[in-house]
mmCIF file of C-alpha atoms and ligand atoms in Angstrom:
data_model
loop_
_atom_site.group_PDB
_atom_site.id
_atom_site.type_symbol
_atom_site.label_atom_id
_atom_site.label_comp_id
_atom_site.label_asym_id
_atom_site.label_seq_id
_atom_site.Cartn_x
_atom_site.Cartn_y
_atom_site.Cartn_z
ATOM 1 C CA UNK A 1 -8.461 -27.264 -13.750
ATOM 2 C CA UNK A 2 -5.998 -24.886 -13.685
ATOM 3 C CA UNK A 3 -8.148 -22.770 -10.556
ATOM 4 C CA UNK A 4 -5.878 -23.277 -7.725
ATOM 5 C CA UNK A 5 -7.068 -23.568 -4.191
ATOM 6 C CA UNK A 6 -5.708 -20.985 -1.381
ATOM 7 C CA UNK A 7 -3.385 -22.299 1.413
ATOM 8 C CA UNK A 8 -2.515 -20.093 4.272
ATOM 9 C CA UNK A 9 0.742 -18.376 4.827
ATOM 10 C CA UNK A 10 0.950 -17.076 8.354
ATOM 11 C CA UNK A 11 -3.176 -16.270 8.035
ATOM 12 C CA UNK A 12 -2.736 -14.383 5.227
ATOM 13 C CA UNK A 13 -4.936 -16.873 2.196
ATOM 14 C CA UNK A 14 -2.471 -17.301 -0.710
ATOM 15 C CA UNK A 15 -2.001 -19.613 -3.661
ATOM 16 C CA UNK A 16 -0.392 -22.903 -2.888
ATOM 17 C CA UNK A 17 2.274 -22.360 -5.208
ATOM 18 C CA UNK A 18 3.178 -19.241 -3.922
ATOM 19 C CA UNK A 19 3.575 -20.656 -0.567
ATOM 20 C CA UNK A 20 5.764 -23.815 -2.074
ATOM 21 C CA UNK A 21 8.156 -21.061 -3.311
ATOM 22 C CA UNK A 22 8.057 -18.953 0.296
ATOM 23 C CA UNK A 23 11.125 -20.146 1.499
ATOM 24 C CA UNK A 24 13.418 -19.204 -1.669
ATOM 25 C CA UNK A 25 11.157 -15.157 -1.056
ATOM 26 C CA UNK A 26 11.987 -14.878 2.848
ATOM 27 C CA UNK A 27 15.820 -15.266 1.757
ATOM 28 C CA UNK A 28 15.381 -13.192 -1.073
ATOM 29 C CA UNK A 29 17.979 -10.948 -1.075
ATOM 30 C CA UNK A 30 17.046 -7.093 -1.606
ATOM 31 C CA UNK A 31 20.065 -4.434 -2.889
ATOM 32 C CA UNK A 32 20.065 -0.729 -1.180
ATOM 33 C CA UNK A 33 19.643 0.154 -4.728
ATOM 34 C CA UNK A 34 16.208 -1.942 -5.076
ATOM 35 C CA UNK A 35 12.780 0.004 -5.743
ATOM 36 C CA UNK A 36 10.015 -1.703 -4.316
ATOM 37 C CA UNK A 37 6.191 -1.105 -5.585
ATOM 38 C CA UNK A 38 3.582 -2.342 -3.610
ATOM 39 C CA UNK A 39 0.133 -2.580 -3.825
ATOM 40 C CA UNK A 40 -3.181 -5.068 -2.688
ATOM 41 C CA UNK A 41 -4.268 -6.596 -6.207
ATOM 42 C CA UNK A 42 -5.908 -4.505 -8.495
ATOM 43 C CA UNK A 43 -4.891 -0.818 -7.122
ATOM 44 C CA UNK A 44 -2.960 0.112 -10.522
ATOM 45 C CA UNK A 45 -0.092 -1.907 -9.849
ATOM 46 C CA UNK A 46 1.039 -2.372 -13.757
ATOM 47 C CA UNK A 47 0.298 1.366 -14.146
ATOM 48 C CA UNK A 48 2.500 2.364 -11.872
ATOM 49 C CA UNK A 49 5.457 -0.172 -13.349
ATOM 50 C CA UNK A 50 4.939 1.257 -16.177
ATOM 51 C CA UNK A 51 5.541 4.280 -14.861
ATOM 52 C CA UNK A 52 8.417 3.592 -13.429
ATOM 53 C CA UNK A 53 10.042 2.005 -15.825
ATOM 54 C CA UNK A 54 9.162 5.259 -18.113
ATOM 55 C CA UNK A 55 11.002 6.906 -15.454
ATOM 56 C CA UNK A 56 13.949 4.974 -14.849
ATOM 57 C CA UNK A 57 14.320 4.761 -18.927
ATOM 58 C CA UNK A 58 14.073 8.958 -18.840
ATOM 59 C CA UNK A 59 11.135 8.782 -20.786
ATOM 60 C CA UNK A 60 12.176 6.356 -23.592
ATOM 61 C CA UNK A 61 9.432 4.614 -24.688
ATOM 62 C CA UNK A 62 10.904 2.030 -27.167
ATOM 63 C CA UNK A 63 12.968 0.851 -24.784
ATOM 64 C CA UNK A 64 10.137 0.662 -22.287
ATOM 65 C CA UNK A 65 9.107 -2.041 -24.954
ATOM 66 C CA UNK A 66 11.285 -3.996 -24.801
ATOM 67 C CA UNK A 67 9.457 -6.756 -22.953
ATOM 68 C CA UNK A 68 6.485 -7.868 -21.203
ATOM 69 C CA UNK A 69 6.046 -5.273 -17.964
ATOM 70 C CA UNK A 70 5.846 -8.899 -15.448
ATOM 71 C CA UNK A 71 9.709 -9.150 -16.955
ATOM 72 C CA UNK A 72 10.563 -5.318 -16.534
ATOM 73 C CA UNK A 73 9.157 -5.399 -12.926
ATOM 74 C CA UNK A 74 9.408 -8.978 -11.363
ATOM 75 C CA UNK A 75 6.655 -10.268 -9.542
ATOM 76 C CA UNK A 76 8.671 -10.871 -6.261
ATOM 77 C CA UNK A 77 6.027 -13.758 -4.500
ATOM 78 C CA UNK A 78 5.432 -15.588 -8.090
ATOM 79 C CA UNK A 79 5.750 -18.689 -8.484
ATOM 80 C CA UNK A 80 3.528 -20.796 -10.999
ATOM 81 C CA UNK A 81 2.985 -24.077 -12.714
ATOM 82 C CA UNK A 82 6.266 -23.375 -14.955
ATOM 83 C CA UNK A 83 9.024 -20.914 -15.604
ATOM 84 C CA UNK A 84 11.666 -19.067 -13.212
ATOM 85 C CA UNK A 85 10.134 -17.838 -10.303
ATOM 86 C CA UNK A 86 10.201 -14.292 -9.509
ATOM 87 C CA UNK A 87 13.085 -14.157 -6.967
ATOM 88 C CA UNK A 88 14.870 -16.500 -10.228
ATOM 89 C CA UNK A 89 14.065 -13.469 -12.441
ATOM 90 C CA UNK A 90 15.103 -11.015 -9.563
ATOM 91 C CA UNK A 91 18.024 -12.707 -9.041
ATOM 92 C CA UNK A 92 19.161 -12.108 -12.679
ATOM 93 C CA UNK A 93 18.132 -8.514 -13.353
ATOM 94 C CA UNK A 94 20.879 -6.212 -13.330
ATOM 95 C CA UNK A 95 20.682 -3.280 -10.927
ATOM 96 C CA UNK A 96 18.637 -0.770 -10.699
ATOM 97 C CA UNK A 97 16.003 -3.203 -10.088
ATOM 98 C CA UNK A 98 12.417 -2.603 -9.954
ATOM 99 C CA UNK A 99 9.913 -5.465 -7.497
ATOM 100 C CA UNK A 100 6.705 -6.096 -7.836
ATOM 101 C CA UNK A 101 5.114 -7.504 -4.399
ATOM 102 C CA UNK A 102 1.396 -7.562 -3.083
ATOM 103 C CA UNK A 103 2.637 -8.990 0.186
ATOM 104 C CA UNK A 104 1.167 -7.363 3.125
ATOM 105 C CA UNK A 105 3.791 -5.553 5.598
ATOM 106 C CA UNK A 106 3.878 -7.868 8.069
ATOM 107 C CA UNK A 107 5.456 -10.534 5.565
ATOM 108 C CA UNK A 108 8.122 -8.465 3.540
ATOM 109 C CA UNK A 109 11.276 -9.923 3.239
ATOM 110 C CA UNK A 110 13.786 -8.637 6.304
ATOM 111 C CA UNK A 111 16.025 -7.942 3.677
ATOM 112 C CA UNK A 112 14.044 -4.795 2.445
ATOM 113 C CA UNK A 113 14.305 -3.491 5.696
ATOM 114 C CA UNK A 114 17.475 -4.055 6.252
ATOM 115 C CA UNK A 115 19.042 -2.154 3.227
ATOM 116 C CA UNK A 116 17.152 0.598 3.671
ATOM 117 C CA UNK A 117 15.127 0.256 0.352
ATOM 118 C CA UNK A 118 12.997 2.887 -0.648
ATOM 119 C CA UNK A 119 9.371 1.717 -1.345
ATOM 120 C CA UNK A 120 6.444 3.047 -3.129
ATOM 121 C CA UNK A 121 3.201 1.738 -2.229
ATOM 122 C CA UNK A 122 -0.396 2.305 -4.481
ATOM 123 C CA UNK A 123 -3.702 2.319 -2.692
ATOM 124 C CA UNK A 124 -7.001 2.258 -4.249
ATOM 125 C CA UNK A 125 -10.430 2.758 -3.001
ATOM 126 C CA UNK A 126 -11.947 -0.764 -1.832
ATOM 127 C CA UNK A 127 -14.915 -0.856 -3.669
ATOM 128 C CA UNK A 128 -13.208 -0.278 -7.085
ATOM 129 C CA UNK A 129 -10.535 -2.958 -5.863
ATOM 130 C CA UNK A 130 -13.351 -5.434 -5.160
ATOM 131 C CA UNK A 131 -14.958 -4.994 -8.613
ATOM 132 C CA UNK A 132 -12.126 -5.103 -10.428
ATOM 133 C CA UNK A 133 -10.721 -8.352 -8.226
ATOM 134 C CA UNK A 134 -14.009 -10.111 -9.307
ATOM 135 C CA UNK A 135 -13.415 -9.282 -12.979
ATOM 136 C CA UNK A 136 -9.926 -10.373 -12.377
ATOM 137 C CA UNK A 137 -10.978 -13.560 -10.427
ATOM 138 C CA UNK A 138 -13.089 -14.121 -14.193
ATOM 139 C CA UNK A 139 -10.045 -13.842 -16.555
ATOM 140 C CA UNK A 140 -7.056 -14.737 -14.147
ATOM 141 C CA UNK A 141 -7.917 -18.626 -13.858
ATOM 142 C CA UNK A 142 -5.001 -19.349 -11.628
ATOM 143 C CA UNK A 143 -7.557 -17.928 -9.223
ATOM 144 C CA UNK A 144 -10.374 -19.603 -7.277
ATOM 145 C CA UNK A 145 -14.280 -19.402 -8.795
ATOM 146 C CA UNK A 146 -15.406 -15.916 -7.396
ATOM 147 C CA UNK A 147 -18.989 -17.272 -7.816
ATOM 148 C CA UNK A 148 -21.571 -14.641 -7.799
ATOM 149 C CA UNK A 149 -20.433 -10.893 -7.678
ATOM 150 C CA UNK A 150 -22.521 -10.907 -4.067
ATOM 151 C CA UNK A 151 -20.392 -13.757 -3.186
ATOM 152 C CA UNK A 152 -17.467 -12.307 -3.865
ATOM 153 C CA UNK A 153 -18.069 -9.172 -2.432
ATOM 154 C CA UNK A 154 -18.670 -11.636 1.090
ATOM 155 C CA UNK A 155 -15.239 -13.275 0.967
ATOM 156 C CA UNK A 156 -13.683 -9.986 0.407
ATOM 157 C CA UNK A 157 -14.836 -7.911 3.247
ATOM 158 C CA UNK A 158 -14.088 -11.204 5.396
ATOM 159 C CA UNK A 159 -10.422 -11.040 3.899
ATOM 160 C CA UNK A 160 -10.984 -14.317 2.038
ATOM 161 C CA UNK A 161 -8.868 -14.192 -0.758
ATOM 162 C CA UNK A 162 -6.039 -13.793 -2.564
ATOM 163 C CA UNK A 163 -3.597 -11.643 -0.046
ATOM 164 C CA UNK A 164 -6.165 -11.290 2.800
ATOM 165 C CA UNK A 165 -7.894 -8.290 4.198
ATOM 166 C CA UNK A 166 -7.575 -5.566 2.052
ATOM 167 C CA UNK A 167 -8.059 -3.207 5.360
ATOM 168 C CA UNK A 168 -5.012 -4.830 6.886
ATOM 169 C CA UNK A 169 -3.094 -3.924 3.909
ATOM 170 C CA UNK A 170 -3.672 -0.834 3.721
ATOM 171 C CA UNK A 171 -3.435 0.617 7.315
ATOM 172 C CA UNK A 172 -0.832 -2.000 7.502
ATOM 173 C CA UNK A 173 1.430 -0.334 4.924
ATOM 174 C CA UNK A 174 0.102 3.101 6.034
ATOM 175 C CA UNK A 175 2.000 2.595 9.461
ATOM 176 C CA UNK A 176 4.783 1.569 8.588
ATOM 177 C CA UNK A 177 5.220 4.992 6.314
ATOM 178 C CA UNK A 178 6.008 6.582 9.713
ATOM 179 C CA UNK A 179 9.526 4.954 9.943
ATOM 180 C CA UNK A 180 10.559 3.823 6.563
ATOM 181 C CA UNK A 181 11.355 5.739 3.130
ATOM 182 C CA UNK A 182 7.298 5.035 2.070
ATOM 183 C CA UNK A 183 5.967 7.277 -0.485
ATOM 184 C CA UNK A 184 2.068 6.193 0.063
ATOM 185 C CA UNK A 185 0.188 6.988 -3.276
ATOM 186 C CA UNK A 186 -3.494 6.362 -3.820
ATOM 187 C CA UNK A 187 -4.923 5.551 -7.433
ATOM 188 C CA UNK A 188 -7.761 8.497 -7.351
ATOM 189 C CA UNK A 189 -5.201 10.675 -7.047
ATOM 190 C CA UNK A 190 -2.729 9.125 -9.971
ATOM 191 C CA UNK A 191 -6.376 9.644 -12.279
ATOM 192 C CA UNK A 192 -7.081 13.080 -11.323
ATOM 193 C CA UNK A 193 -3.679 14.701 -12.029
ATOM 194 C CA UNK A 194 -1.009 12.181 -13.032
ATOM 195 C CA UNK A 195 1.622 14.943 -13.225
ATOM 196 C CA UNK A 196 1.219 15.869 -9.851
ATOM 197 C CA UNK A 197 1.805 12.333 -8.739
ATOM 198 C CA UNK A 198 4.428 11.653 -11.213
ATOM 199 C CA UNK A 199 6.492 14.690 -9.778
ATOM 200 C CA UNK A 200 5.988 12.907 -5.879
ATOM 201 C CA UNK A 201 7.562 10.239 -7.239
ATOM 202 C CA UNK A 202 10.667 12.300 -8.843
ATOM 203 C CA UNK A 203 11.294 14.234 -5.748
ATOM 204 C CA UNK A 204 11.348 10.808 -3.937
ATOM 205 C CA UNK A 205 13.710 9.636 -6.186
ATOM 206 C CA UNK A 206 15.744 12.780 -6.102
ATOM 207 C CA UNK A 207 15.436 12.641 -9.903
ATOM 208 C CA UNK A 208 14.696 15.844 -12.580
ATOM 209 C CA UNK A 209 13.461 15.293 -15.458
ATOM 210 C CA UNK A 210 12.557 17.768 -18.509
ATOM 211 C CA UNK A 211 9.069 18.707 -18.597
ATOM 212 C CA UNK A 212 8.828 16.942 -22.317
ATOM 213 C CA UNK A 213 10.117 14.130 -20.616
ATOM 214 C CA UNK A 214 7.206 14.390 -18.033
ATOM 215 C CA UNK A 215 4.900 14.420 -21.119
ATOM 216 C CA UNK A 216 6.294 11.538 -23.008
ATOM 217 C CA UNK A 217 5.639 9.253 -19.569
ATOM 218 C CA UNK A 218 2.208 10.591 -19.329
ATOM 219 C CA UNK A 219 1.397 9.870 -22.499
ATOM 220 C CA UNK A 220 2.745 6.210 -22.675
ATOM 221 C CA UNK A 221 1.163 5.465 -19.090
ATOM 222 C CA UNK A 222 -2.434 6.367 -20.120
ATOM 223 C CA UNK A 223 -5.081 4.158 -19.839
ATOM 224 C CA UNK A 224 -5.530 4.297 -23.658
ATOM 225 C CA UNK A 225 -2.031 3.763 -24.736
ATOM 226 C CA UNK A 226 -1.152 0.978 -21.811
ATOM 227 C CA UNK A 227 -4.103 -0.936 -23.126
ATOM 228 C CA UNK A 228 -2.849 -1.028 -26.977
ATOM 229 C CA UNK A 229 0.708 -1.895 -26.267
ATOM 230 C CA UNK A 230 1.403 -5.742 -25.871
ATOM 231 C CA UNK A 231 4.536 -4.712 -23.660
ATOM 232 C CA UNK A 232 1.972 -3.954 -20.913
ATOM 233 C CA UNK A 233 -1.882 -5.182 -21.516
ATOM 234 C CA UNK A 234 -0.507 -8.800 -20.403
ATOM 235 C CA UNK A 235 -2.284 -10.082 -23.642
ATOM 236 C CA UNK A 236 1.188 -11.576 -25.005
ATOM 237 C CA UNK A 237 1.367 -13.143 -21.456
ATOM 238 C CA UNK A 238 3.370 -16.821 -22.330
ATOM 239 C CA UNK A 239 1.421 -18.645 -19.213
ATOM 240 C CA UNK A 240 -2.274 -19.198 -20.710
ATOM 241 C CA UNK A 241 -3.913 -18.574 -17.453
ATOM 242 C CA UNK A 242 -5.683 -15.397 -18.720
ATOM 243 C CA UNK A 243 -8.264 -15.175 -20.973
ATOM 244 C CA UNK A 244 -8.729 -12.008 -22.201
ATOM 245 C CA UNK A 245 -12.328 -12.625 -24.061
ATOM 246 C CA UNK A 246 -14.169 -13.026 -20.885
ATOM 247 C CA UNK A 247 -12.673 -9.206 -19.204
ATOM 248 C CA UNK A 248 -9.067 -7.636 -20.694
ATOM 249 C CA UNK A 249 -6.436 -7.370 -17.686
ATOM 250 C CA UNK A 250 -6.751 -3.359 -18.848
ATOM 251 C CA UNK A 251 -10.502 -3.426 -18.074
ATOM 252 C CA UNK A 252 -12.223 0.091 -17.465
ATOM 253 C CA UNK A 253 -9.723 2.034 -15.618
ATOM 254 C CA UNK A 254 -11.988 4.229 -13.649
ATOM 255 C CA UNK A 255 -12.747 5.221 -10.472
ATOM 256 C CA UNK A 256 -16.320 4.634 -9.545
ATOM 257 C CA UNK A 257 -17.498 1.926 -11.429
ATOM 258 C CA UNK A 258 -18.436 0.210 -8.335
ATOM 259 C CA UNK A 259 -21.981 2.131 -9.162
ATOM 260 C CA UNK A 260 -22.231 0.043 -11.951
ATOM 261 C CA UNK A 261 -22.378 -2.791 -9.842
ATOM 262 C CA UNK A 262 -23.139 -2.851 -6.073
ATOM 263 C CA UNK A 263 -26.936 -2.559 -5.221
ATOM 264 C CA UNK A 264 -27.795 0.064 -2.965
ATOM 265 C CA UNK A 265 -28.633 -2.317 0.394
ATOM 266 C CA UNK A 266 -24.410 -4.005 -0.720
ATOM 267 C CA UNK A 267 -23.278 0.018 -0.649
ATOM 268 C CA UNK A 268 -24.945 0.626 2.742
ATOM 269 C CA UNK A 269 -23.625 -2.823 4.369
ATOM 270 C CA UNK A 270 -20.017 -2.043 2.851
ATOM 271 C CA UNK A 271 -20.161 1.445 4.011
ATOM 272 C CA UNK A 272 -20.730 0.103 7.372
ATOM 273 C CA UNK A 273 -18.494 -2.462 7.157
ATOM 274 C CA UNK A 274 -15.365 0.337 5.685
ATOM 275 C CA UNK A 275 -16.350 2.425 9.154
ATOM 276 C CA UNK A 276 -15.723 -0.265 11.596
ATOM 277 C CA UNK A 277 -12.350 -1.370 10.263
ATOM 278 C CA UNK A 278 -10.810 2.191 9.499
ATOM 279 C CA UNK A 279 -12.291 3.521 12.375
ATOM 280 C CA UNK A 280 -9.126 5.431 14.368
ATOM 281 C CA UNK A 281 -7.332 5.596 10.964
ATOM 282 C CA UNK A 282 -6.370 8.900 9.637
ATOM 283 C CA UNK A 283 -6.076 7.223 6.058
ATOM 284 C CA UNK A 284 -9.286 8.237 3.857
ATOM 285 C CA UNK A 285 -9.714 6.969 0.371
ATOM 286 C CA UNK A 286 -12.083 8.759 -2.360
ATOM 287 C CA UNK A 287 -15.441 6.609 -3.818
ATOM 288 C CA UNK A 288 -15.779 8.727 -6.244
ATOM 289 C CA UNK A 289 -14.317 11.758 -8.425
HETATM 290 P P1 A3P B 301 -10.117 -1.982 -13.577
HETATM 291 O O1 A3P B 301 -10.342 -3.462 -13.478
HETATM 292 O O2 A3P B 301 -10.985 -1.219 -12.604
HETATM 293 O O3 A3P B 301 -10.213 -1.456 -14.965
HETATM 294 P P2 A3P B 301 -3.321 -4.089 -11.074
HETATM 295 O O4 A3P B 301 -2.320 -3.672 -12.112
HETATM 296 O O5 A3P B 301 -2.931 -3.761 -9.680
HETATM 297 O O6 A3P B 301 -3.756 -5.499 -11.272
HETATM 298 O O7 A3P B 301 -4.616 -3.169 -11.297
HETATM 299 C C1 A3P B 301 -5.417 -3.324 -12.431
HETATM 300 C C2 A3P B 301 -6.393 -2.162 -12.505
HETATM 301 O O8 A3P B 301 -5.658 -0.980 -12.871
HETATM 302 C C3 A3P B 301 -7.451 -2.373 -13.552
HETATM 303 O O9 A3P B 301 -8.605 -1.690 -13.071
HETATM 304 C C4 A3P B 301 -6.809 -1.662 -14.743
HETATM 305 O O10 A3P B 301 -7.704 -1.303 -15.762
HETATM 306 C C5 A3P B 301 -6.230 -0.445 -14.056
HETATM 307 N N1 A3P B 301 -5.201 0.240 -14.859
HETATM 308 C C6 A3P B 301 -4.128 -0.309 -15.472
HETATM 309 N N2 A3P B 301 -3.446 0.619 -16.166
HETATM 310 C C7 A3P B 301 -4.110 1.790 -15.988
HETATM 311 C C8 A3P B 301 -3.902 3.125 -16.463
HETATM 312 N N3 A3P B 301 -2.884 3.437 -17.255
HETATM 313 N N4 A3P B 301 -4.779 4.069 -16.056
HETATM 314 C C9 A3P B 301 -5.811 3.773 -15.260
HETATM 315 N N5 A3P B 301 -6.073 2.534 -14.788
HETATM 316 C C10 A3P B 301 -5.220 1.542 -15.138
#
């Protein structure tokens, strides 16, 4: 019962709770000292939280535990059955804060904008996104039923779901790099050489940190340690709308296990499908590593 339906917010599908709470996020108010991350579900948004937090916390760990990472990094947009909303939460974080927002470009607060905010944004390969959106649509019961995995993988290449077309998103986001402070990262990347990546973001920040320091993130960010630690698997989660038993939030962290579950004729029509709508883009994503 607790499966919400999707309402509409300016064509892009969305719960109806988050649209309830859409006037109190178009007035949010952003400070020139904000970081924004942004990212279409399931591209490694709580890994790259974590992340930052590490970073802004120079590599401190404990204090990186201090509470659940959907407190460390509000969810700006959120707004469920109970408890503050995210711009509530936002709105009493002290500065330097870090957002959390899946919203696609066209609907970011002005306020961003306006102060100048600098904004990282995570992409991820679509057919990794769409697997791991269906296990997500299993667990995450705020969600509609996905149905079958073929099913799903319908009413996401027809941008029916949660956030809308995951092609808009990303070209969407990828424009808008050309005249804002965007650093555009992409999740293959972030598995093949997360020091690489984690020194982007540094430079971006105009921030130096000791090469231990570097090591003590990377360490506490990886897949194995992120999925032990209650301060970021989202098992200690107060709301009960996740259950855990039937796929944990930290599921495979991979890239590629879309093999494990797209038959070969779904590949070829998705493949087909990914041409058409990126065609004229120069933004490429990696299937595989
Ligand atoms: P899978 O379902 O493919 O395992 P988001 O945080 O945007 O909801 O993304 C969740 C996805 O990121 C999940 O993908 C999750 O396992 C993966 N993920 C989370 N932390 C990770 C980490 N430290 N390294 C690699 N993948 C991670």
């Amino acid at each position: 019962a607790i499966r919400q339906g999707l309402g509409s917010l300016h064509g892009i599908p969305l719960f109806k709770s988050f649209i309830e709470g859409w006037p109190q996020v178009k007035a949010f108010q952003a400070r020139p000292d904000d970081l924004l991350i942004s990212t279409y579900p399931k591209s490694g948004t709580t890994w790259l939280s974590e992340i930052m937090d590490m970073i802004y916390h120079n590599g401190n760990a404990e204090k990186c535990r201090r509470d659940a990472i959907y407190n460390r990094v509000p969810f700006l947009e959120m707004k469920v059955f109970k408890g503050p909303s995210g711009v509530e939460q936002l709105e009493n974080t002290p500065s330097p804060r870090l957002v959390k927002t899946h919203l696609p470009v066209q609907l970011l607060p002005t306020s961003f904008w306006e102060k100048d905010c600098k904004i990282i944004y995570m992409a991820r390969n679509p057919k990794d996104v769409v697997i791991s959106y269906y296990y997500f649509h299993l667990m995450a019961k705020v969600h509609p039923d996905p149905g079958t995995m073929a099913e799903f993988l319908e009413n996401f290449m027809a941008g029916k779901v949660a956030y809308g077309s995951w092609y808009d998103h990303v070209r969407g986001w990828w424009e808008k790099k050309q005249e804002k402070k965007i650093l555009y990262l992409f999740y293959e990347d972030m598995k093949k050489d997360p020091r690489q990546e984690v020194q982007k973001i540094l430079q971006f920040l105009g921030k130096e940190l000791s090469e231990e320091t570097v090591e003590r993130i990377l360490h506490h960010t990886s897949f194995q340690e992120m999925k032990k630690n209650p301060a970021a698997n989202y098992e200690t989660m107060a709301f009960t709308f996740m259950d855990h038993s039937l796929s944990p939030f930290l599921r495979k962290g991979i890239t590629g296990d879309w093999k494990n579950h797209f038959t070969v004729a779904q590949n070829e029509r998705f493949d087909q499908h990914y041409q058409e709508h990126m065609a004229g883009s120069d933004l490429h994503f990696q299937m595989e590593v």
